Every structure is written in structure tokens, then in C-alpha cells.
Coordinates of C-alpha atoms in Angstrom, one line a residue:
M1 CA 263.1 85.3 109.9
S2 CA 260.5 85.5 106.9
F3 CA 256.8 84.8 107.6
H4 CA 253.6 82.6 106.9
G5 CA 250.9 84.9 105.3
R6 CA 250.1 88.5 104.7
V7 CA 249.5 91.1 107.2
N8 CA 247.1 93.7 105.6
L9 CA 245.7 96.4 108.5
F10 CA 242.4 98.3 107.9
E11 CA 241.6 101.5 109.8
T12 CA 237.9 101.8 108.4
Q13 CA 235.3 100.0 110.1
P14 CA 234.0 96.4 108.5
R15 CA 231.2 96.4 106.0
I16 CA 228.0 95.2 108.0
A17 CA 225.6 93.2 105.4
V18 CA 222.1 93.1 106.0
E19 CA 220.4 90.5 104.0
H20 CA 216.7 89.3 104.5
N21 CA 215.3 85.7 103.7
A22 CA 219.1 84.3 104.0
L23 CA 219.4 80.4 104.1
Y24 CA 221.3 78.5 107.4
M25 CA 222.3 75.6 106.8
P26 CA 223.2 73.8 110.2
T27 CA 226.2 71.7 110.5
H28 CA 225.6 67.8 111.2
G29 CA 229.0 66.3 110.7
A30 CA 232.0 65.6 108.0
D31 CA 230.4 62.6 106.6
N32 CA 226.7 64.3 105.8
S33 CA 225.6 66.1 102.5
Q34 CA 224.4 68.7 104.9
G35 CA 227.3 69.1 107.1
R36 CA 229.7 70.1 104.1
A37 CA 227.2 72.7 102.5
A38 CA 227.1 74.9 106.2
G39 CA 226.7 78.0 106.3
L40 CA 224.2 80.9 104.9
Y41 CA 222.7 81.5 101.6
D42 CA 220.5 84.1 99.9
V43 CA 217.3 83.9 98.1
K44 CA 219.5 81.7 95.0
G45 CA 221.6 79.8 97.0
K46 CA 224.8 82.1 97.0
L47 CA 227.5 82.2 99.5
I48 CA 227.0 85.6 101.3
L49 CA 230.4 87.1 101.7
E50 CA 230.1 88.1 104.5
A51 CA 229.1 85.6 106.7
A52 CA 231.9 82.6 104.9
R53 CA 235.0 81.8 106.7
F54 CA 238.8 82.7 104.3
R55 CA 241.9 82.2 105.2
G56 CA 245.0 83.8 103.7
P57 CA 247.1 83.9 102.7
E58 CA 245.4 83.1 99.1
P59 CA 242.4 83.3 100.4
H60 CA 240.2 80.9 100.1
S61 CA 236.9 79.5 101.9
I62 CA 237.3 76.8 104.3
G63 CA 233.7 75.0 104.8
S64 CA 231.4 76.8 103.4
P65 CA 231.1 75.7 99.2
F66 CA 229.5 79.1 96.9
S67 CA 226.4 77.8 96.5
T68 CA 224.5 75.4 98.7
W69 CA 222.6 71.7 97.1
F70 CA 220.0 72.6 98.9
D71 CA 217.0 74.9 97.5
P72 CA 215.5 77.9 99.9
K73 CA 212.4 77.8 98.9
R74 CA 212.2 74.3 100.2
A75 CA 213.5 75.4 103.9
K76 CA 210.0 73.6 105.8
N77 CA 211.7 75.7 109.6
I78 CA 211.5 79.9 108.9
W79 CA 212.5 81.9 111.7
S80 CA 211.0 85.6 112.0
E81 CA 213.0 88.0 114.1
P82 CA 215.4 89.8 113.1
A83 CA 218.7 88.1 114.1
F84 CA 222.7 88.8 113.9
Y85 CA 225.1 86.4 112.9
M86 CA 228.4 85.1 114.6
G87 CA 229.5 82.3 112.6
Q88 CA 231.2 79.3 114.0
F89 CA 232.0 79.1 118.1
A90 CA 234.9 77.3 118.3
K91 CA 236.1 75.6 121.9
H92 CA 240.5 76.4 121.2
Y93 CA 240.5 79.9 122.9
G94 CA 242.8 81.4 120.2
H95 CA 240.0 80.2 116.9
F96 CA 237.9 81.4 119.9
L97 CA 239.1 85.0 119.7
V98 CA 240.0 85.3 115.9
D99 CA 236.7 82.6 114.6
S100 CA 234.2 83.3 117.4
L101 CA 234.1 86.4 118.6
C102 CA 235.3 88.6 114.8
R103 CA 231.9 89.3 114.2
L104 CA 231.0 90.1 117.6
W105 CA 232.2 93.9 117.6
A106 CA 229.1 94.9 115.0
Y107 CA 227.2 93.9 118.5
Q108 CA 228.5 95.8 120.8
K109 CA 227.4 98.6 118.1
N110 CA 223.8 97.1 117.6
E111 CA 221.1 99.5 119.0
S112 CA 218.6 96.5 118.8
R113 CA 221.4 95.0 121.6
K114 CA 218.2 91.9 122.2
I115 CA 218.5 90.4 119.4
K116 CA 218.7 86.5 119.1
I117 CA 222.6 85.9 117.6
I118 CA 222.9 82.9 115.8
Y119 CA 225.9 80.5 114.9
H120 CA 227.8 76.9 113.5
G121 CA 228.2 74.2 115.5
T122 CA 227.7 71.1 117.1
E123 CA 226.9 71.7 120.5
M124 CA 224.3 73.5 123.0
A125 CA 225.2 77.2 123.6
S126 CA 225.5 76.1 127.4
E127 CA 228.4 73.7 126.5
F128 CA 230.4 76.9 125.8
F129 CA 229.8 78.6 129.0
K130 CA 230.7 76.1 130.7
I131 CA 234.0 77.2 129.9
D132 CA 235.8 79.1 132.2
Y133 CA 237.5 82.0 129.6
M134 CA 234.3 81.8 126.5
R135 CA 231.8 82.7 130.1
N136 CA 234.6 85.4 131.0
I137 CA 234.1 86.5 127.2
L138 CA 230.7 87.1 126.9
N139 CA 229.6 87.7 130.1
A140 CA 231.8 90.7 129.9
M141 CA 229.4 91.7 126.3
G142 CA 226.2 91.0 128.6
L143 CA 225.8 87.7 127.0
A144 CA 224.3 85.1 128.4
E145 CA 222.9 81.1 127.0
V146 CA 219.6 82.0 126.4
D147 CA 221.0 85.1 123.7
F148 CA 222.2 82.6 121.4
I149 CA 220.3 80.1 119.2
K150 CA 221.4 77.4 116.7
F151 CA 219.8 75.3 113.6
D152 CA 218.9 71.4 113.1
E153 CA 217.5 71.7 110.1
P154 CA 217.5 74.5 107.2
T155 CA 216.1 77.6 108.2
L156 CA 214.7 80.1 106.5
I157 CA 216.0 83.8 108.4
S158 CA 212.9 86.6 107.6
K159 CA 216.5 89.1 108.6
I160 CA 220.0 89.1 109.1
I161 CA 222.6 90.6 109.7
V162 CA 225.9 89.8 109.2
P163 CA 229.0 91.6 111.0
E164 CA 232.2 91.1 107.8
P165 CA 234.6 90.1 110.6
A166 CA 237.9 91.9 112.1
F167 CA 240.0 89.6 111.8
E168 CA 240.9 87.2 108.9
E169 CA 243.3 84.6 109.5
L170 CA 246.4 84.8 108.0
S171 CA 245.5 87.8 105.6
Y172 CA 244.1 90.9 107.2
V173 CA 242.9 92.6 110.2
Y174 CA 240.5 95.9 110.9
K175 CA 241.8 98.7 113.8
E176 CA 238.3 97.9 115.3
F177 CA 239.4 94.2 116.2
A178 CA 241.5 95.9 118.9
T179 CA 239.2 98.2 120.1
F180 CA 236.7 96.0 120.5
F181 CA 239.1 94.1 122.8
N182 CA 240.6 96.6 124.7
S183 CA 237.0 97.0 125.4
L184 CA 236.7 93.8 127.0
G185 CA 239.9 93.7 128.6
N186 CA 238.8 96.2 130.2
I187 CA 236.1 94.9 131.6
I188 CA 237.4 91.9 132.5
A189 CA 240.6 93.1 133.9
P190 CA 240.1 97.0 134.1
A191 CA 243.2 98.4 135.4
D192 CA 243.0 101.3 138.1
E193 CA 245.1 103.8 140.1
N194 CA 247.2 100.8 142.1
T195 CA 248.9 99.0 139.2
I196 CA 252.1 98.5 139.4
V197 CA 254.3 97.5 136.6
S198 CA 256.5 94.9 136.9
D199 CA 260.1 94.6 135.3
R200 CA 260.3 91.3 136.1
P201 CA 260.1 89.3 133.1
I202 CA 258.1 86.7 132.6
Y203 CA 257.5 83.6 130.5
L204 CA 254.8 81.5 129.5
T205 CA 255.7 78.4 129.5
K206 CA 253.2 75.4 127.4
I207 CA 254.6 72.6 129.2
N208 CA 251.3 72.0 131.0
I209 CA 249.6 71.6 128.5
K210 CA 248.3 67.6 127.2
S211 CA 247.9 67.7 123.8
G212 CA 248.3 70.8 120.5
I213 CA 249.7 71.7 117.3
S214 CA 253.7 71.9 118.2
H215 CA 255.9 72.1 121.6
F216 CA 258.8 71.6 122.7
V217 CA 259.2 68.0 124.1
N218 CA 261.8 69.2 126.4
E219 CA 260.9 72.1 127.2
D220 CA 260.6 72.0 131.4
E221 CA 265.1 71.6 131.1
F222 CA 264.4 74.6 129.2
A223 CA 262.1 77.0 131.3
N224 CA 264.6 75.8 134.2
V225 CA 267.2 77.1 133.6
L226 CA 264.9 80.8 133.2
S227 CA 263.8 80.2 136.3
N228 CA 267.1 80.3 137.9
A229 CA 267.8 83.4 136.2
G230 CA 265.3 84.9 138.4
V231 CA 262.3 84.7 134.8
E232 CA 258.8 84.4 136.4
V233 CA 257.9 80.8 134.0
I234 CA 254.0 80.4 134.4
S235 CA 251.1 78.5 133.3
P236 CA 248.4 80.2 131.0
E237 CA 246.2 77.7 130.4
L238 CA 246.9 76.7 134.6
L239 CA 245.6 81.2 135.0
S240 CA 242.2 82.3 135.4
L241 CA 241.2 84.7 131.8
E242 CA 241.6 87.9 134.1
E243 CA 245.0 87.0 135.8
Q244 CA 246.3 86.2 132.3
I245 CA 244.7 89.7 131.1
K246 CA 246.5 91.3 134.4
I247 CA 250.2 89.6 133.4
F248 CA 250.0 91.6 130.4
R249 CA 248.5 94.8 131.9
T250 CA 251.6 94.5 134.7
R251 CA 254.4 93.2 133.1
S252 CA 256.9 95.8 131.3
V253 CA 257.9 92.7 129.3
I254 CA 256.9 88.9 128.1
T255 CA 258.5 86.4 126.6
G256 CA 257.0 82.6 126.3
L257 CA 257.1 80.0 123.3
T258 CA 254.9 80.5 120.6
G259 CA 251.6 80.3 120.7
S260 CA 247.9 81.3 120.6
A261 CA 249.3 82.7 124.4
F262 CA 250.4 85.6 123.6
H263 CA 247.3 86.8 121.7
T264 CA 246.0 87.4 125.6
S265 CA 247.6 90.9 124.3
I266 CA 245.4 92.0 122.2
F267 CA 243.3 93.5 126.0
V268 CA 245.4 95.1 126.3
P269 CA 247.3 98.1 124.1
R270 CA 250.4 98.1 123.3
R271 CA 252.0 95.7 124.4
N272 CA 255.8 94.2 124.3
Y273 CA 256.7 90.7 124.2
L274 CA 259.7 88.0 123.4
C275 CA 258.4 84.8 121.2
L276 CA 260.6 82.0 121.1
N277 CA 259.6 80.2 118.0
Y278 CA 260.7 76.8 116.7
H279 CA 262.1 77.4 113.5
D280 CA 262.7 80.8 110.8
T281 CA 259.0 81.1 110.1
I282 CA 256.6 83.4 111.6
W283 CA 252.7 82.4 111.2
S284 CA 251.6 85.9 110.4
N285 CA 248.2 85.9 112.5
Q286 CA 250.4 87.1 115.5
L287 CA 251.5 89.7 113.6
L288 CA 248.0 90.6 112.8
F289 CA 247.2 91.1 116.2
D290 CA 250.7 92.9 117.0
R291 CA 249.6 96.0 113.3
A292 CA 246.6 96.7 115.0
N293 CA 247.4 96.3 118.4
E294 CA 249.9 98.9 118.4
N295 CA 252.6 95.3 120.0
V296 CA 256.3 96.1 119.4
G297 CA 256.7 92.0 119.6
F298 CA 260.9 90.7 118.8
H299 CA 260.5 86.3 117.9
V300 CA 263.5 84.7 117.8
C301 CA 264.1 81.3 117.3
P302 CA 267.4 78.8 117.7
D303 CA 270.3 79.8 115.6
N304 CA 269.8 75.4 113.9
D305 CA 266.4 74.0 113.2
S306 CA 264.9 72.5 115.9
P307 CA 264.2 68.7 114.7
N308 CA 260.6 67.4 115.0
S309 CA 260.2 63.4 115.2
G310 CA 257.0 64.5 113.7
T311 CA 252.9 63.9 114.8
D312 CA 252.2 61.1 117.9
A313 CA 248.7 61.0 119.7
N314 CA 249.1 64.4 121.3
F315 CA 251.1 66.8 119.4
G316 CA 250.9 67.6 115.6
N317 CA 254.9 68.8 115.7
N318 CA 257.1 67.3 118.9
F319 CA 260.5 69.3 119.0
H320 CA 263.3 68.6 120.1
I321 CA 266.2 71.6 122.0
E322 CA 269.0 70.4 121.1
N323 CA 270.7 71.6 124.1
P324 CA 268.2 73.5 126.7
K325 CA 271.3 75.1 128.5
K326 CA 273.1 76.6 125.7
L327 CA 269.9 78.1 124.4
A328 CA 268.7 79.8 127.1
E329 CA 271.4 81.4 128.1
E330 CA 270.8 82.8 124.7
F331 CA 267.1 83.4 125.3
L332 CA 268.6 84.7 128.8
R333 CA 270.0 87.6 126.4
A334 CA 267.5 88.1 124.0
I335 CA 265.0 89.4 127.2
D336 CA 268.3 91.8 128.3
D337 CA 268.6 92.8 125.5
F338 CA 265.3 93.8 124.8
Q339 CA 264.5 95.0 128.1
F340 CA 267.6 97.3 127.1
W341 CA 266.3 98.2 124.0
L342 CA 263.2 99.2 125.7
T343 CA 264.1 101.2 128.8
G344 CA 267.9 101.3 128.9
T345 CA 267.9 98.7 131.8
Q346 CA 268.8 95.0 132.3
Y347 CA 266.7 92.2 134.7
V348 CA 269.1 89.1 134.0
S349 CA 272.7 91.8 133.3
S350 CA 274.6 88.3 135.1
Y351 CA 273.9 87.7 131.0
R352 CA 274.8 91.2 129.1
N353 CA 278.6 89.0 128.8
I354 CA 277.9 85.9 126.4
P355 CA 280.1 86.7 123.8
Q356 CA 277.1 86.2 121.0
L357 CA 273.7 85.5 120.7
Q358 CA 273.0 82.4 118.4
L359 CA 269.0 83.4 117.7
R360 CA 267.6 84.4 115.2
G361 CA 266.0 86.6 115.3
S362 CA 263.1 89.5 114.4
P363 CA 260.9 92.3 115.3
T364 CA 257.1 92.0 114.7
G365 CA 256.1 95.8 115.6
H366 CA 258.9 98.8 115.3
Q367 CA 261.0 98.1 112.1
P368 CA 260.2 97.6 108.2
Q369 CA 259.5 94.4 106.7
P370 CA 257.4 94.2 103.6
E371 CA 254.1 94.3 103.6
S372 CA 254.2 92.7 106.9
V373 CA 254.0 95.4 110.3
H374 CA 253.3 98.7 111.4
E375 CA 256.0 100.0 111.2
L376 CA 256.8 102.6 113.7
S377 CA 258.4 106.1 113.6
L378 CA 261.2 107.7 114.9
D379 CA 259.4 109.5 116.8
E380 CA 257.7 106.6 118.1
I381 CA 261.1 104.8 118.7
G382 CA 262.2 107.5 120.7
K383 CA 259.6 107.8 123.2
L384 CA 260.3 103.8 123.6
T385 CA 264.1 104.6 124.5
G386 CA 263.8 107.1 126.5
T387 CA 266.4 109.5 124.0
D388 CA 265.7 114.3 124.8
K389 CA 265.3 113.8 121.4
S390 CA 261.5 113.1 120.9
S391 CA 258.3 114.7 121.5
K392 CA 258.5 113.9 125.0
A393 CA 261.1 116.9 125.8
H394 CA 262.9 118.8 122.6
G395 CA 260.9 117.3 119.8
Y396 CA 263.3 116.8 117.1
L397 CA 262.4 113.7 116.1
K398 CA 259.7 114.0 113.8
F399 CA 261.3 116.8 111.7
Y400 CA 264.0 114.2 111.1
D401 CA 262.6 111.7 110.1
R402 CA 260.4 113.5 107.1
F403 CA 264.7 113.6 105.3
V404 CA 266.2 110.6 106.6
R405 CA 263.3 108.0 106.5
E406 CA 264.7 107.5 102.7
I407 CA 267.7 105.8 103.7
R408 CA 266.3 104.1 106.7
V409 CA 266.8 100.8 104.9
S410 CA 270.1 101.5 102.7
A411 CA 271.5 103.6 105.7
D412 CA 274.7 101.1 107.1
K413 CA 276.7 104.0 109.0
V414 CA 275.3 107.0 111.5
L415 CA 278.1 108.1 113.7
E416 CA 276.7 110.3 116.6
I417 CA 278.5 112.5 118.5
G418 CA 277.6 112.7 122.2
V419 CA 276.8 109.3 124.3
L420 CA 275.7 109.8 127.4
N421 CA 273.1 107.2 128.4
G422 CA 273.0 105.4 125.2
Q423 CA 269.9 106.0 124.6
S424 CA 270.2 107.8 121.3
L425 CA 272.0 105.3 120.0
Q426 CA 269.2 102.3 120.7
M427 CA 267.0 104.1 118.9
W428 CA 269.2 105.2 116.4
G429 CA 270.4 101.1 116.2
T430 CA 266.3 100.5 115.7
Y431 CA 265.5 103.0 113.3
F432 CA 267.9 102.1 111.1
T433 CA 267.9 98.7 110.3
N434 CA 271.2 97.9 108.7
A435 CA 273.5 100.3 110.1
T436 CA 275.8 100.3 111.9
I437 CA 275.6 103.1 114.4
V438 CA 279.1 104.9 115.6
G439 CA 279.3 106.3 119.1
L440 CA 282.2 108.8 119.8
D441 CA 282.2 110.8 123.4
I442 CA 285.2 111.1 125.9
N443 CA 283.8 109.0 128.3
P444 CA 285.1 106.1 129.4
E445 CA 281.8 104.8 131.1
T446 CA 279.8 105.1 127.7
L447 CA 281.7 101.7 126.7
K448 CA 279.4 99.9 128.3
Y449 CA 277.0 100.7 125.0
S450 CA 279.3 99.5 122.5
K451 CA 276.2 95.7 121.1
G452 CA 276.1 94.8 118.0
R453 CA 275.8 97.1 115.8
L454 CA 276.5 99.3 118.7
K455 CA 280.1 100.5 118.8
V456 CA 281.2 103.4 121.4
I457 CA 284.9 104.8 120.6
M458 CA 286.7 107.3 122.2
A459 CA 287.8 110.2 120.5
D460 CA 287.6 114.3 121.3
Q461 CA 285.4 116.9 118.7
S462 CA 287.4 119.2 119.4
R463 CA 290.9 117.9 118.3
S464 CA 290.2 118.3 114.2
A465 CA 293.2 115.4 114.5
D466 CA 290.5 112.9 116.1
L467 CA 287.3 113.4 113.9
E468 CA 289.9 113.0 110.5
A469 CA 290.6 109.6 112.2
V470 CA 286.4 108.7 113.0
A471 CA 286.4 109.5 109.5
E472 CA 288.5 107.5 108.1
E473 CA 288.6 104.3 110.0
H474 CA 284.9 103.7 110.2
G475 CA 283.4 106.6 107.7
P476 CA 281.8 107.3 105.4
F477 CA 278.7 107.9 107.5
D478 CA 274.6 108.5 106.2
L479 CA 273.9 110.4 108.7
I480 CA 276.2 112.7 111.3
V481 CA 274.5 113.3 114.5
D482 CA 276.6 116.2 116.4
D483 CA 274.7 116.2 120.5
G484 CA 278.1 116.8 122.0
S485 CA 279.5 119.3 124.0
H486 CA 277.0 122.3 122.3
I487 CA 280.3 124.5 122.4
W488 CA 280.1 126.3 119.4
E489 CA 283.7 126.3 118.3
H490 CA 282.9 122.4 118.7
Q491 CA 280.3 122.3 116.8
M492 CA 281.5 124.4 113.9
N493 CA 284.4 122.6 113.8
S494 CA 283.3 119.2 113.4
F495 CA 280.5 119.7 111.2
T496 CA 284.2 121.1 108.5
S497 CA 286.4 118.0 110.1
L498 CA 283.7 115.6 108.7
F499 CA 281.1 117.1 106.4
E500 CA 283.2 115.5 103.5
S501 CA 282.9 112.1 105.6
V502 CA 278.9 112.7 104.3
K503 CA 278.2 109.9 101.9
S504 CA 276.5 112.0 98.8
G505 CA 272.2 111.7 99.5
G506 CA 273.0 111.3 103.3
F507 CA 272.9 114.3 106.3
Y508 CA 274.3 115.9 109.1
I509 CA 272.5 117.4 112.4
I510 CA 273.2 120.1 114.9
E511 CA 271.8 119.8 117.7
D512 CA 270.5 122.0 120.5
L513 CA 271.5 125.4 119.2
Q514 CA 269.6 127.4 121.4
V515 CA 272.9 127.3 123.4
C516 CA 274.0 130.4 120.0
F517 CA 271.4 132.6 122.3
P518 CA 272.1 134.8 125.8
E519 CA 268.4 134.0 126.9
I520 CA 269.5 130.1 128.1
V521 CA 271.5 129.1 131.0
G522 CA 274.9 128.4 130.2
Y523 CA 275.4 130.6 127.7
E524 CA 278.6 132.1 128.5
H525 CA 280.4 128.7 129.1
Y526 CA 279.0 127.5 125.5
R527 CA 280.0 130.9 123.9
Q528 CA 283.6 130.7 125.8
G529 CA 284.4 133.7 124.5
R530 CA 283.5 134.2 121.0
D531 CA 281.2 136.2 119.5
F532 CA 280.4 134.4 115.6
S533 CA 277.7 131.7 116.9
T534 CA 277.2 128.5 115.8
V535 CA 274.1 130.0 114.2
N536 CA 275.9 132.9 112.5
F537 CA 277.8 130.1 110.7
L538 CA 275.0 128.1 109.0
E539 CA 272.8 131.7 108.6
K540 CA 275.7 133.0 106.5
L541 CA 276.1 129.1 105.0
S542 CA 272.3 129.1 104.0
N543 CA 272.1 132.5 102.4
Y544 CA 275.8 131.1 100.2
V545 CA 272.8 128.5 99.1
V546 CA 270.4 130.7 98.6
R547 CA 272.7 132.9 96.4
G548 CA 274.4 129.9 94.6
C549 CA 277.9 131.2 94.8
V550 CA 280.1 132.4 97.6
P551 CA 281.0 136.0 96.7
E552 CA 284.7 137.1 95.9
S553 CA 284.6 138.9 98.6
E554 CA 283.7 137.2 101.7
V555 CA 285.0 133.6 100.7
D556 CA 286.3 131.5 103.8
V557 CA 287.7 128.1 103.3
R558 CA 285.5 126.0 105.0
Y559 CA 282.3 127.5 103.0
G560 CA 284.4 127.1 99.6
A561 CA 284.9 123.9 100.4
I562 CA 281.3 122.8 101.8
M563 CA 279.3 125.1 99.8
P564 CA 279.2 123.2 96.2
K565 CA 277.8 119.9 97.9
L566 CA 275.5 121.2 100.1
E567 CA 271.9 120.6 98.2
F568 CA 269.4 122.5 101.2
V569 CA 269.5 123.3 105.2
A570 CA 266.6 122.8 106.6
F571 CA 266.3 124.8 110.4
H572 CA 263.4 123.6 112.8
Y573 CA 263.5 124.3 116.3
G574 CA 266.5 123.7 118.4
T575 CA 268.0 121.8 115.7
V576 CA 269.9 122.5 112.0
L577 CA 270.0 119.1 109.5
L578 CA 271.7 119.7 106.2
K579 CA 271.7 117.6 103.4
K580 CA 274.7 116.5 100.2
K581 CA 274.5 116.8 97.4

């Protein structure tokens, strides 16, 4: 899938300008000369950039020209008290979040909180407080109708605070945007010690929306299949804002049809969601939310573009699902796969056997796309999948990431010895976006983890013939990870048998080397009566790498074949990483 717009994240605080003698030009109407010039201008009649509304992907001003036809000196109305500039008041939920509230982050930080908030719009502030979600958000900030003011004629404002928007459509977002909304979420729908997170998937439908930009005209047929499979189908517009935020706080996976309902994720940090799109182009506004809020999201769409019957009185686009039942079954599989990737469990397990997923899809919160998304590190992915390699347990992954990130996109084959519960395979499959991940194990129960790019095969790492057959059929590999039996002889045998199948520039990892020391539980099992451990083997190999050769008096066929092809050996607590020249 592709995306439309820029997705730039800024960690710094947005600018705050203070303007003196600023000219406020009011909003009157599209056919009025003053209306066309609505905006906030300096004493020279030039647009104050922090007060402008821009939109990407090539930022351009919306609604306010860069200069006004009105001479500021002619203004008869004067506001002499300090003020705060908010921008436009927009009634649409999504635009209210990104356009109306994008400067109020600074009002929360303003020490003189009770200065008036000046806005642009055609309606009085009382009209906005009649809308539940607007009233709830503004009340959470401690604001009431009397705090807002607009003018109906050109007005000179003696001093006004003008923050830079923390969000600009299809262009950029500041981290401050998420921080601001997370704080509001804690006020409107606070979490407490009794909050229970449910694994039951929820689907946010547009069935009950009567007008808007786009919808599926037969979404009800699609949603009925989801409901019958156990997915809870919810119409967000029938819920209070507090109830909507609680959904994002208490569900491990949110799914739904693309739209501003997903913007509610900004009230709760680090959300997971699966979004169904009409076609294969994602508008970047939701991706901006994802970057600022550190969401993990997948966007999928039908394999074939959905027919669009065009505009009618209620919707700008009327898309039609050609086969609602088939699409719903594919979406159920996508829900299951996404939930499995996150938690290692499935909810709609009966749909894991659908032969082939026909949805097209892209992640927005954890895999690299040019200039597009927050890229989760290997350790962050490991924590999500639950593998004990992450910093929650052994702490190997930050070490690995320093080296293997250089092949993150280019790698096409990874081998891991030892599958166990499949969590590590899921991690490698997510991190290496274009690679087939081969898992080697002797337990047939692990075959269930084969799916998509993850392939589990039966082989015994203690048998050189098995390893050579794996290398012949599935190699060469960009990365090999030995997390198998940990028996010394098995580790050494696997390395000497498989290192030749590592590509030039690739890596070989041997994990859990703690087993080479007598204080470890099970030491005698891993030792198997031998005195020469895997660490002894690696120490000797490291010495040869530093020395640059294998002395004739110590020639060993294992070292002689490997050393000339070895670029470096890097040790870390419990593990070692070797790079091939």
C-alpha cells in the first residue's frame, strides 16, 4: 500500500509567537471580501505564519491569503487585553481534533490561564458547547463558553499569544500533540487499577453514519459476518466520548473501517489497531497520529479496488463491497494474524485455516517505509511478541539491533534453530520485512507456527546431515540464530556445519552461552561430559581473528575453514554475534 502526504514527527516543542497590534480579520462568508481574507495579520497586513492553517503534502495555506486587503490602521474595534489565538472552530470530529485543538496544548502551559481565547468561525461558542464531545474535551481543560470570543469586524488586538499548530494535516505532528491528548484522556476516561483489558476484537463501523466523505454502501453485510464470528461491532457515534476512549483503553486490538474514529486512539498512548481501507492509498493523517502516539497499526484493503458509484446527497464516495462474506472472512483472518503477532494467541481461531489472505496491507507503526512511520526497534518488537530475547528477560535484542539493522530491508532468508512457542519467529518476521523466516525444530507441535513468510521444518541440530540438508534446500541465509538445545557439542557442530551457508555480510548468532559456566542450573546436561565448551571454542576463534591467522602448530580444520571468512566476533552477556566477510 502507498500513502498520500508527509509523515514528519518532531520531538521539540512547537514555537510560540507573541504578536502586538495584530489584526483579526473575521469570517463572514465565501462570497464576502472580508470572509476571503479571514485570518490573523501583523501590523503590516502580512499573515502571521503561526496563525495560518496549512495542509500538505506540499504545504499551502487554506483560507487565509498571505496579505490582507484591509489596512490595519483603519480598524475601529480594539481589544486591549492579552489574548490567546486558537484558530478555526470546526464541528467535524476529526477536524476539531486536528484543526481546532492543535494550538491549545500551549494554553494548558500558559500561566495566566484565564485570558480570552480568540477563534475564527461563524457561530457563537455556545453552539459548540451543545455538542457532547466538544463540551467534554473543553471542560476537561477547565474551559467554559465565557472563555471564548470572536469578532464580527476587523479588530486590532494589543497582545496575542499565537502557538504553532502541533498538527498539520498531511504534513507533520509534534510529540506534544500526543502528550496533550493523553493528558485529556486521563481526565475524561481515566484508567484505574480495576481496568480490565479484553482480547475480544472490536470493529468500529460506519453503518449508522448518515453523511460524510466515504462509506461502503453494503457494510452491514460485511459487519454481520464479523458479528457472527464473535467480533463486537460498535458504532462510535452512538457512544459518548468517554465510552469511546474506554474502548481504546480496554481492548487489546481495535479494528474498523478507516475514518476519524481511529483518531480517538490519541487519547490513550500506544494503541494497536487494524484498519480496513477502501483502496490501497492511505492518507497520512492517521499515520501522523500513529507516530506521535507510538501506535502499532496495520492498514489493509480489498485485493481489487472497490467500485465507487460516486457522489450523492449524503456521501462524496459510495464504495461497494463486491463480495461482503469473502472480504469479511479475509478480514477475520487478518484480525487473527494481527492478534497472534501481538500476543501469541488468536481469538477467531477458526479462520486461521483460510487458504490465502487476499487483502493487501501495510503496517504503520513498526516497519520501515520511506519517510513514513515510527520504526520500532528489534527490542520493541520483541517485547510485543513476548520473546525472552527482549529487555524484559535476557536483553539480547538491543545488542543485535546495532548490527543487523543494516540488513533489515535487504535480508531475504533467516534461519532460527529452536522454535519453542513461535514468538521469536514472529519477531524476526516483523523486523525483517522482506525475509522468509525458517524455523528448525525437532518437535512436530511447532509446525503450527508455519504461516505466510514463517516456515517451520523438522530437523535435528545434533545431526550434521540434517543441517547440511537445510542449508542446501533453504539457504543461503542473511542471519542464522542458534537458540536450540544449548548443548555445547550441538552449538559447535551447528556453527561449523552452517557458517558456510551464511551470505557475505551476513551474521551468525549463538545464544544462551551462560550454559558454559558451572554455576548455571543444568550445567552437566549442557556439558555432556566434555571439557571444551562453546565459549572456549569462540575464544580461540577470536584470538585467531585478532592475530590474523591460525598458527601451523594449532591447525584445526574447523578454524582453518572459518577464520579467513570471519570479519569479527562480538560478545555480549549470554550471546555472541559473528559477521561473515
